[in-house]
mmCIF file of C-alpha atoms in Angstrom:
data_model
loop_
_atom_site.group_PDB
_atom_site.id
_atom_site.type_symbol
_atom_site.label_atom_id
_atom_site.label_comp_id
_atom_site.label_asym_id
_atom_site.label_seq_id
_atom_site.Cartn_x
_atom_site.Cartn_y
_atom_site.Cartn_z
ATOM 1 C CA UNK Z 297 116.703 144.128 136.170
ATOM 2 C CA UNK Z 298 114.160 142.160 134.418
ATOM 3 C CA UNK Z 299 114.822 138.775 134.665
ATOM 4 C CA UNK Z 300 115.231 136.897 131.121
ATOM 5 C CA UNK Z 301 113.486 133.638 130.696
ATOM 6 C CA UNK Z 302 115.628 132.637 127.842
ATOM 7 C CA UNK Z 303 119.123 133.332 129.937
ATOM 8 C CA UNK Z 304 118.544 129.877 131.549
ATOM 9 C CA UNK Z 305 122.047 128.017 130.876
ATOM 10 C CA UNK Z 306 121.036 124.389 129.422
ATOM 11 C CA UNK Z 307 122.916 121.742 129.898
ATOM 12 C CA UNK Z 308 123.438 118.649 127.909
ATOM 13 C CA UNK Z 309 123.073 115.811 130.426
ATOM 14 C CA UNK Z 310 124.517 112.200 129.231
ATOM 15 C CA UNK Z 311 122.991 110.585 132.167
ATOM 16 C CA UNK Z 312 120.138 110.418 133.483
ATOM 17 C CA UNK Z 313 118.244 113.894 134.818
ATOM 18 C CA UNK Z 314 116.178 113.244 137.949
ATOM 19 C CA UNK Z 315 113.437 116.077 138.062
ATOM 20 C CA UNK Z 316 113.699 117.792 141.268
ATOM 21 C CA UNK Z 317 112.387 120.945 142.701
ATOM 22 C CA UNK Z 318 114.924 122.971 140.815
ATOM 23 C CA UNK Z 319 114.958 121.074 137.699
ATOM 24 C CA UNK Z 320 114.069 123.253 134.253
ATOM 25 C CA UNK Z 321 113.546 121.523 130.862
ATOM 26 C CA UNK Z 322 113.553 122.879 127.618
ATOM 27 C CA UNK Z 323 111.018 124.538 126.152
ATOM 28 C CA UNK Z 324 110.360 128.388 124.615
ATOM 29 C CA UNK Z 325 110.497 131.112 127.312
ATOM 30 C CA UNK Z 326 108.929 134.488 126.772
ATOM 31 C CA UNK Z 327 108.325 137.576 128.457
ATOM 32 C CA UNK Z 328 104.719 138.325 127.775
ATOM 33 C CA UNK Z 329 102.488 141.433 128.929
ATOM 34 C CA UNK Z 330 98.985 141.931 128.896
ATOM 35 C CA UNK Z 331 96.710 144.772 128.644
ATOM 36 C CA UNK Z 332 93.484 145.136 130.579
ATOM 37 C CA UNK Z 333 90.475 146.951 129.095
ATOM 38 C CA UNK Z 334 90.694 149.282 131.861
ATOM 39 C CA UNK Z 335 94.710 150.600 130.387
ATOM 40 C CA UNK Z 336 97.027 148.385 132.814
ATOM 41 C CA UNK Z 337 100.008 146.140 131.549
ATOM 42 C CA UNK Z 338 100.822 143.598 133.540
ATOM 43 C CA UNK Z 339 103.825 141.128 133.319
ATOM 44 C CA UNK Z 340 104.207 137.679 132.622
ATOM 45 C CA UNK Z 341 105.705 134.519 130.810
ATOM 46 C CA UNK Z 342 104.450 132.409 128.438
ATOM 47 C CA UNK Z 343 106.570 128.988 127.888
ATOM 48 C CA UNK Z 344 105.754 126.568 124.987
ATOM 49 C CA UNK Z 345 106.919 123.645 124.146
ATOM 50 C CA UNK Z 346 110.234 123.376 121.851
ATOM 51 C CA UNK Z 347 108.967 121.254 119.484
ATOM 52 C CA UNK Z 348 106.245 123.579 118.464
ATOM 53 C CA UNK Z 349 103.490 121.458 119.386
ATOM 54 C CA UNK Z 350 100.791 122.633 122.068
ATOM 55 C CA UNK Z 351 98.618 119.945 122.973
ATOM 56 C CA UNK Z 352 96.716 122.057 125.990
ATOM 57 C CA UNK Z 353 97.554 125.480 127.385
ATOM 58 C CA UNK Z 354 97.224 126.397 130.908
ATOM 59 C CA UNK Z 355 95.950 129.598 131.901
ATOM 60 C CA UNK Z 356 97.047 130.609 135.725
ATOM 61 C CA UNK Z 357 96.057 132.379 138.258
ATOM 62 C CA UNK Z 358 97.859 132.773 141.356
ATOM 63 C CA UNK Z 359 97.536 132.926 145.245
ATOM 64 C CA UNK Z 360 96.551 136.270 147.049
ATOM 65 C CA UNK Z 361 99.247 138.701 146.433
ATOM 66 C CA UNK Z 362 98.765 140.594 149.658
ATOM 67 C CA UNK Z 363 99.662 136.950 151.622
ATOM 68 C CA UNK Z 364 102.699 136.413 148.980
ATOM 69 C CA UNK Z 365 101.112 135.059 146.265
ATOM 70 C CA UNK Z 366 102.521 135.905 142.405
ATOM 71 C CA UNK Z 367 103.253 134.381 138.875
ATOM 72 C CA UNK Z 368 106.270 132.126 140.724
ATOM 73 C CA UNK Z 369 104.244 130.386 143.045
ATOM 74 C CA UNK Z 370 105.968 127.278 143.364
ATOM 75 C CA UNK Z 371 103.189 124.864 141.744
ATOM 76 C CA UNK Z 372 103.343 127.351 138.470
ATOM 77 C CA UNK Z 373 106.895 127.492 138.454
ATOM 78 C CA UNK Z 374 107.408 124.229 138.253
ATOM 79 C CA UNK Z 375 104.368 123.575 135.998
ATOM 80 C CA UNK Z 376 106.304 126.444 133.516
ATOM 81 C CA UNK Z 377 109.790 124.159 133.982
ATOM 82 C CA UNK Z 378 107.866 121.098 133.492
ATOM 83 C CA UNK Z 379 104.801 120.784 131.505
ATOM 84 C CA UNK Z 380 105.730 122.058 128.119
ATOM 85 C CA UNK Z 381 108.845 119.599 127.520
ATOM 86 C CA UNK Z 382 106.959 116.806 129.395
ATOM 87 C CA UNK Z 383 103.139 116.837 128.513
ATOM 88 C CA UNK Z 384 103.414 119.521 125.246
ATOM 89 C CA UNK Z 385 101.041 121.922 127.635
ATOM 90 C CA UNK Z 386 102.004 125.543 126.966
ATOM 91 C CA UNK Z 387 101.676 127.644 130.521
ATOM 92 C CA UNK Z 388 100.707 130.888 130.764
ATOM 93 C CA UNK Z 389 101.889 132.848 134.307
ATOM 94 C CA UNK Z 390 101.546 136.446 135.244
ATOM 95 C CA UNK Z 391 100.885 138.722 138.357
ATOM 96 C CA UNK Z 392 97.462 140.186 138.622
ATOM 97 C CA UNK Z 393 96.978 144.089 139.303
ATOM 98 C CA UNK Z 394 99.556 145.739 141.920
ATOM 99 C CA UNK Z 395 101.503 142.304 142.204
ATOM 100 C CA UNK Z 396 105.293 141.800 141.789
ATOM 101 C CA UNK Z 397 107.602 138.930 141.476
ATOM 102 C CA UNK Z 398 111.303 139.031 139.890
ATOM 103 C CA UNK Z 399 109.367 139.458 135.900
ATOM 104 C CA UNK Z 400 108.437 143.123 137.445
ATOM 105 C CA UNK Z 401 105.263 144.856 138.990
ATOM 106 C CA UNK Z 402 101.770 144.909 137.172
ATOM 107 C CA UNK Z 403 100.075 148.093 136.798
ATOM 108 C CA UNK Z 404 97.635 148.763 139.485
ATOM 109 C CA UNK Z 405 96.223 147.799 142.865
ATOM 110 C CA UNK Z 406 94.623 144.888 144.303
ATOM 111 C CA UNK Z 407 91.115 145.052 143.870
ATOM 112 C CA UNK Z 408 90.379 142.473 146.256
ATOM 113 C CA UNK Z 409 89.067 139.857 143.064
ATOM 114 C CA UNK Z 410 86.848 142.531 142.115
ATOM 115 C CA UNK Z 411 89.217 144.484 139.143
ATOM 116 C CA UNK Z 412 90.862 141.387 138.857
ATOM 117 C CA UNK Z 413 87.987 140.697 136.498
ATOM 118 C CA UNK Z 414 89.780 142.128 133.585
ATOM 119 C CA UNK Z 415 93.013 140.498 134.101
ATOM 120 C CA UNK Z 416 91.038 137.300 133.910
ATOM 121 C CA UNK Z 417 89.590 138.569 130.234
ATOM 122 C CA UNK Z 418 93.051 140.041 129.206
ATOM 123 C CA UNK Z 419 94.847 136.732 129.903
ATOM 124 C CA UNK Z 420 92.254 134.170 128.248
ATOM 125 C CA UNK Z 421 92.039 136.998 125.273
ATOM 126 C CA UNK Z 422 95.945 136.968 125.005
ATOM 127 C CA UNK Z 423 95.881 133.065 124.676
ATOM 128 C CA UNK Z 424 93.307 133.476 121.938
ATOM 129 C CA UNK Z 425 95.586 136.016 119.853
ATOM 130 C CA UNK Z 426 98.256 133.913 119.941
ATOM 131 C CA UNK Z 427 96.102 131.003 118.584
ATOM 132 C CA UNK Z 428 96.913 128.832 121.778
ATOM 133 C CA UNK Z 429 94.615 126.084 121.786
ATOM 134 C CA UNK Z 430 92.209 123.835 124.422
ATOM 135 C CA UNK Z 431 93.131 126.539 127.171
ATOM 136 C CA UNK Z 432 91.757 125.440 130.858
ATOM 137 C CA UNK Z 433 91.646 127.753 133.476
ATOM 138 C CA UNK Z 434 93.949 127.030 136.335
ATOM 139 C CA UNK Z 435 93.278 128.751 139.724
ATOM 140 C CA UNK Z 436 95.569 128.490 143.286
ATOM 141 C CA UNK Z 437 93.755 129.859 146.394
ATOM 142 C CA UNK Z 438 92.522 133.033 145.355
ATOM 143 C CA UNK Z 439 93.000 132.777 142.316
ATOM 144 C CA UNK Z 440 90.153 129.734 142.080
ATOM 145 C CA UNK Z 441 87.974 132.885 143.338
ATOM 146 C CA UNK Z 442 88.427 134.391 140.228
ATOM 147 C CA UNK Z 443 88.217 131.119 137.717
ATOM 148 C CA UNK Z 444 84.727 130.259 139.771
ATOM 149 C CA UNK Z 445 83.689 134.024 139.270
ATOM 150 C CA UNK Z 446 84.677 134.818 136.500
ATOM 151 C CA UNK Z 447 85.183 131.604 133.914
ATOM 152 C CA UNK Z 448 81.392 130.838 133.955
ATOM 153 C CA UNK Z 449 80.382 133.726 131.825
ATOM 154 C CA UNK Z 450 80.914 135.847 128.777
ATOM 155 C CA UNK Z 451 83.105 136.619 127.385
ATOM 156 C CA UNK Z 452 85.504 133.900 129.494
ATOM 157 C CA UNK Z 453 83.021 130.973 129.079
ATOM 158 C CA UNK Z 454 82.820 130.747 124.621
ATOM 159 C CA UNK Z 455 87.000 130.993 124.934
ATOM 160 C CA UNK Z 456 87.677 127.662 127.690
ATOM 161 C CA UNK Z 457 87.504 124.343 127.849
ATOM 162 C CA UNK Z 458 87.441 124.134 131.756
ATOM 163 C CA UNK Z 459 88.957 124.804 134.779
ATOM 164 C CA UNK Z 460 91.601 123.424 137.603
ATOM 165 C CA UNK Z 461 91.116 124.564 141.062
ATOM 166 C CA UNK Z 462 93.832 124.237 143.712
ATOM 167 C CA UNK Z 463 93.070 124.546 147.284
ATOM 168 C CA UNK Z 464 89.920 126.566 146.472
ATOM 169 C CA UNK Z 465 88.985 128.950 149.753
ATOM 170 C CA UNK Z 466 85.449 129.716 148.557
ATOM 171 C CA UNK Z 467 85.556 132.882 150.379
ATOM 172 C CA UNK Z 468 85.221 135.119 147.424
ATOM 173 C CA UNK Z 469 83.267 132.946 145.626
ATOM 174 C CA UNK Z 470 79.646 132.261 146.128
ATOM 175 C CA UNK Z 471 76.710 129.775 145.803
ATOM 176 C CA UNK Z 472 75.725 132.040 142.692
ATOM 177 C CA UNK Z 473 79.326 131.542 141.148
ATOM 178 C CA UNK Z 474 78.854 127.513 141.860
ATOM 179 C CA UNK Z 475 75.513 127.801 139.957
ATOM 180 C CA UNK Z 476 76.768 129.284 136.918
ATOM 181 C CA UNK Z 477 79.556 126.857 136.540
ATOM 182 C CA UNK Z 478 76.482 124.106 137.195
ATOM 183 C CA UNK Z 479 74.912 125.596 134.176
ATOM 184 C CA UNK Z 480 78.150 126.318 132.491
ATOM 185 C CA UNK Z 481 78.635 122.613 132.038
ATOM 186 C CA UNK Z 482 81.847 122.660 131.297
ATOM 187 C CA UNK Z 483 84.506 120.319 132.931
ATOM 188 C CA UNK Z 484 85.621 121.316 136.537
ATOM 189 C CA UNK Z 485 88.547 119.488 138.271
ATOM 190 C CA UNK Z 486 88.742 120.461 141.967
ATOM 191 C CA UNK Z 487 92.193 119.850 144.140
ATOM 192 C CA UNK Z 488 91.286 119.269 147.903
ATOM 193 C CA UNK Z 489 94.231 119.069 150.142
ATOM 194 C CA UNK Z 490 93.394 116.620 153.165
ATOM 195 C CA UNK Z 491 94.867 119.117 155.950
ATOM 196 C CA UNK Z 492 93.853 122.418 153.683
ATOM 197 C CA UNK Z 493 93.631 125.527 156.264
ATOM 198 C CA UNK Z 494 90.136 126.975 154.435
ATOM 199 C CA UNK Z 495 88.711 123.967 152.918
ATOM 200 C CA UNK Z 496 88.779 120.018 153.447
ATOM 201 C CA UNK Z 497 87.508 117.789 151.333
ATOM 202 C CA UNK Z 498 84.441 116.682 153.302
ATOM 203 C CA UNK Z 499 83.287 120.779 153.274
ATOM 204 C CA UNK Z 500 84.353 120.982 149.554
ATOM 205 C CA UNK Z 501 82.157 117.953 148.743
ATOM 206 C CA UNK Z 502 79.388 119.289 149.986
ATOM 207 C CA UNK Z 503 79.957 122.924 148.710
ATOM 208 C CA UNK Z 504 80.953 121.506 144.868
ATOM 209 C CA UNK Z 505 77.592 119.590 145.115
ATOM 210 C CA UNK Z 506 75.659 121.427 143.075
ATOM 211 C CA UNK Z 507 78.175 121.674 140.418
ATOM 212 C CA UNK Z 508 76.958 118.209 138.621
ATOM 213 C CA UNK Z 509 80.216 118.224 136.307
ATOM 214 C CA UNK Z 510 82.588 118.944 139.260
ATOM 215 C CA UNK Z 511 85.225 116.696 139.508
ATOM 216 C CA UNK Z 512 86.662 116.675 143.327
ATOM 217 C CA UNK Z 513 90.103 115.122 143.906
ATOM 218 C CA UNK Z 514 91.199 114.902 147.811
ATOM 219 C CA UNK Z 515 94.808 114.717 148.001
ATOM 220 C CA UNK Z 516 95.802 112.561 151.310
ATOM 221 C CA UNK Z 517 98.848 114.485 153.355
ATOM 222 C CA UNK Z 518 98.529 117.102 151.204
ATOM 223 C CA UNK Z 519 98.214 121.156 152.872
ATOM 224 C CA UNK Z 520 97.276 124.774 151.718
ATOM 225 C CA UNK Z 521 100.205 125.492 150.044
ATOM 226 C CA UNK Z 522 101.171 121.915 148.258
ATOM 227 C CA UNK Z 523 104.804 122.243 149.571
ATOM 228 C CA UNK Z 524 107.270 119.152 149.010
ATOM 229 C CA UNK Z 525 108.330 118.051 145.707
ATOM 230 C CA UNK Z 526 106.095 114.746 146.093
ATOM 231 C CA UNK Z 527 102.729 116.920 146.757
ATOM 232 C CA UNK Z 528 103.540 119.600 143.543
ATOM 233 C CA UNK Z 529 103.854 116.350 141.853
ATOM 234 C CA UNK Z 530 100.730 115.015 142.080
ATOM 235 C CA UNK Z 531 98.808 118.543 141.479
ATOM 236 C CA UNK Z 532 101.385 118.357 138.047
ATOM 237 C CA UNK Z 533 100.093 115.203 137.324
ATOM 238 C CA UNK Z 534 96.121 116.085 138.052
ATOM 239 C CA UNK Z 535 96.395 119.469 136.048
ATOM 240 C CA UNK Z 536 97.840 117.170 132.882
ATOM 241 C CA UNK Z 537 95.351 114.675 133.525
ATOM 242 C CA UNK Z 538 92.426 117.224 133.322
ATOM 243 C CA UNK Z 539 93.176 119.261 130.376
ATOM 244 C CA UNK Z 540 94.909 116.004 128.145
ATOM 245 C CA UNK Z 541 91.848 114.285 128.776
ATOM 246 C CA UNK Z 542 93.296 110.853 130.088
ATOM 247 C CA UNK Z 543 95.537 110.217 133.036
ATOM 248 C CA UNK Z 544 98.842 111.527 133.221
ATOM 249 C CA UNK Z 545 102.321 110.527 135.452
ATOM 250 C CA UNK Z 546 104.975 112.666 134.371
ATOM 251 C CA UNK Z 547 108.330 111.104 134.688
ATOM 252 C CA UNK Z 548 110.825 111.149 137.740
ATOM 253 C CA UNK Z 549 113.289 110.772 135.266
ATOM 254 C CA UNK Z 550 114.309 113.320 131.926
ATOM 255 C CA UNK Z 551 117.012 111.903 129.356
ATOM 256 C CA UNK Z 552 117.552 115.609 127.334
ATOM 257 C CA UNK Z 553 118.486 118.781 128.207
ATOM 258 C CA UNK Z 554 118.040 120.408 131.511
ATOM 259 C CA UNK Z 555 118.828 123.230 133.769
ATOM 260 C CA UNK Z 556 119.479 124.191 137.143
ATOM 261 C CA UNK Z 557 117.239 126.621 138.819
ATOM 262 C CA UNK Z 558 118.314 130.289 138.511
ATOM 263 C CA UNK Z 559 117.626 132.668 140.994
#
């Protein structure tokens, strides 16, 4: 069965709400799809903010699908759960070419980033027909292979504002990708996890060098895979931070509605 993102039960909570890994606040949950210009649908969810108002809308990417990456990973769960009720951000999930996740299975194969070109265009053209506005890129381990590759040039680059990278690999991605995104000029916000398994921030200094506009953040403690409520946190607060345009701590605390995690 395909799960329903509106089926989440809210509850009315007189007290206080501490936001943990499994809370979910309000906003408006729908199951998207997308369609590539080479005929594949592939699944997703798009959650906006209740009150109507979209102040930045995140466009995601996930981590490799063949190592268990897919729209849920936990950062863009929680992101979708969070960031529309908290920050007005509308987010934007959904699982490249041949990947599944409890939504349902996109059309297609991996393509090992190289396909996955058009499910970069289909997802930033989907925002656009829905009239989402200041949409950012946001890219997870492999899927900051295919923001660097692909978000530099047309017809990506006249439809963004910038980009987020998490625990960028820069395996897929190459000195020419870094270039474009040098003469791209748009904003770049780069994620560095101190004990990353591909790339630490002394490497990813040196790498993101020659983007001028590159913004690199090292997160002390942090690993691969951002796991622990405190380190999703902070890449929360960094992705806000980037596409609002001024620094950002989202609140420990939420005095509304809210949910407990569904399976």
């Amino acid at each position: 069965m395909v799960f329903d993102p509106a089926s989440h039960d809210l509850v009315d909570a007189a007290a206080l709400v501490y936001v943990r890994a499994a809370t979910i606040l309000p906003a408006i949950r729908e199951n998207i799809e997308l369609r590539t210009a080479d005929g594949l649908t592939l699944v997703g969810e798009l959650a906006l903010p209740a009150d109507g108002v979209v102040k930045a809308t995140l466009i995601t990417f996930h981590p490799l699908p063949t190592h268990g990456g897919f729209m849920d990973s936990h950062v863009y769960k929680k992101a979708s759960y969070r960031l529309p009720a908290m920050a007005g951000i509308a987010v934007l999930r959904f699982n490249t070419r041949g990947t599944s996740s409890p939504r349902g299975t996109s059309d297609g194969v991996f393509e090992e980033g190289l396909g996955e070109r058009l499910d970069v265009e289909a997802a930033v053209q989907f925002a656009v027909d829905r009239g989402l506005p200041n949409r950012w890129l946001v890219g997870w381990s492999f899927g900051t292979e295919l923001v660097l590759k692909y978000g530099a040039v047309a017809p990506v680059s006249e439809l963004i504002e910038g980009a987020v990278l998490l625990s960028p690999p820069l395996h897929r991605a190459t000195d020419a990708d870094l270039g474009a995104w040098a003469s791209f000029g748009k904003p770049l916000c780069v994620l560095v996890p101190e004990f990353d398994d591909y790339l630490q921030p002394a490497a990813a200094t040196a790498r993101f060098s020659v983007v001028p506009q590159a913004q690199l953040v090292a997160v002390a403690g942090a690993k691969h895979l951002w796991v622990g409520e405190k380190y999703a946190a902070r890449a929360l607060n960094e992705i806000a931070s980037a596409v609002l345009g001024s620094a950002v701590e989202l609140p420990g605390q939420w005095h509304e509605v809210a949910a407990p995690l569904q399976s």
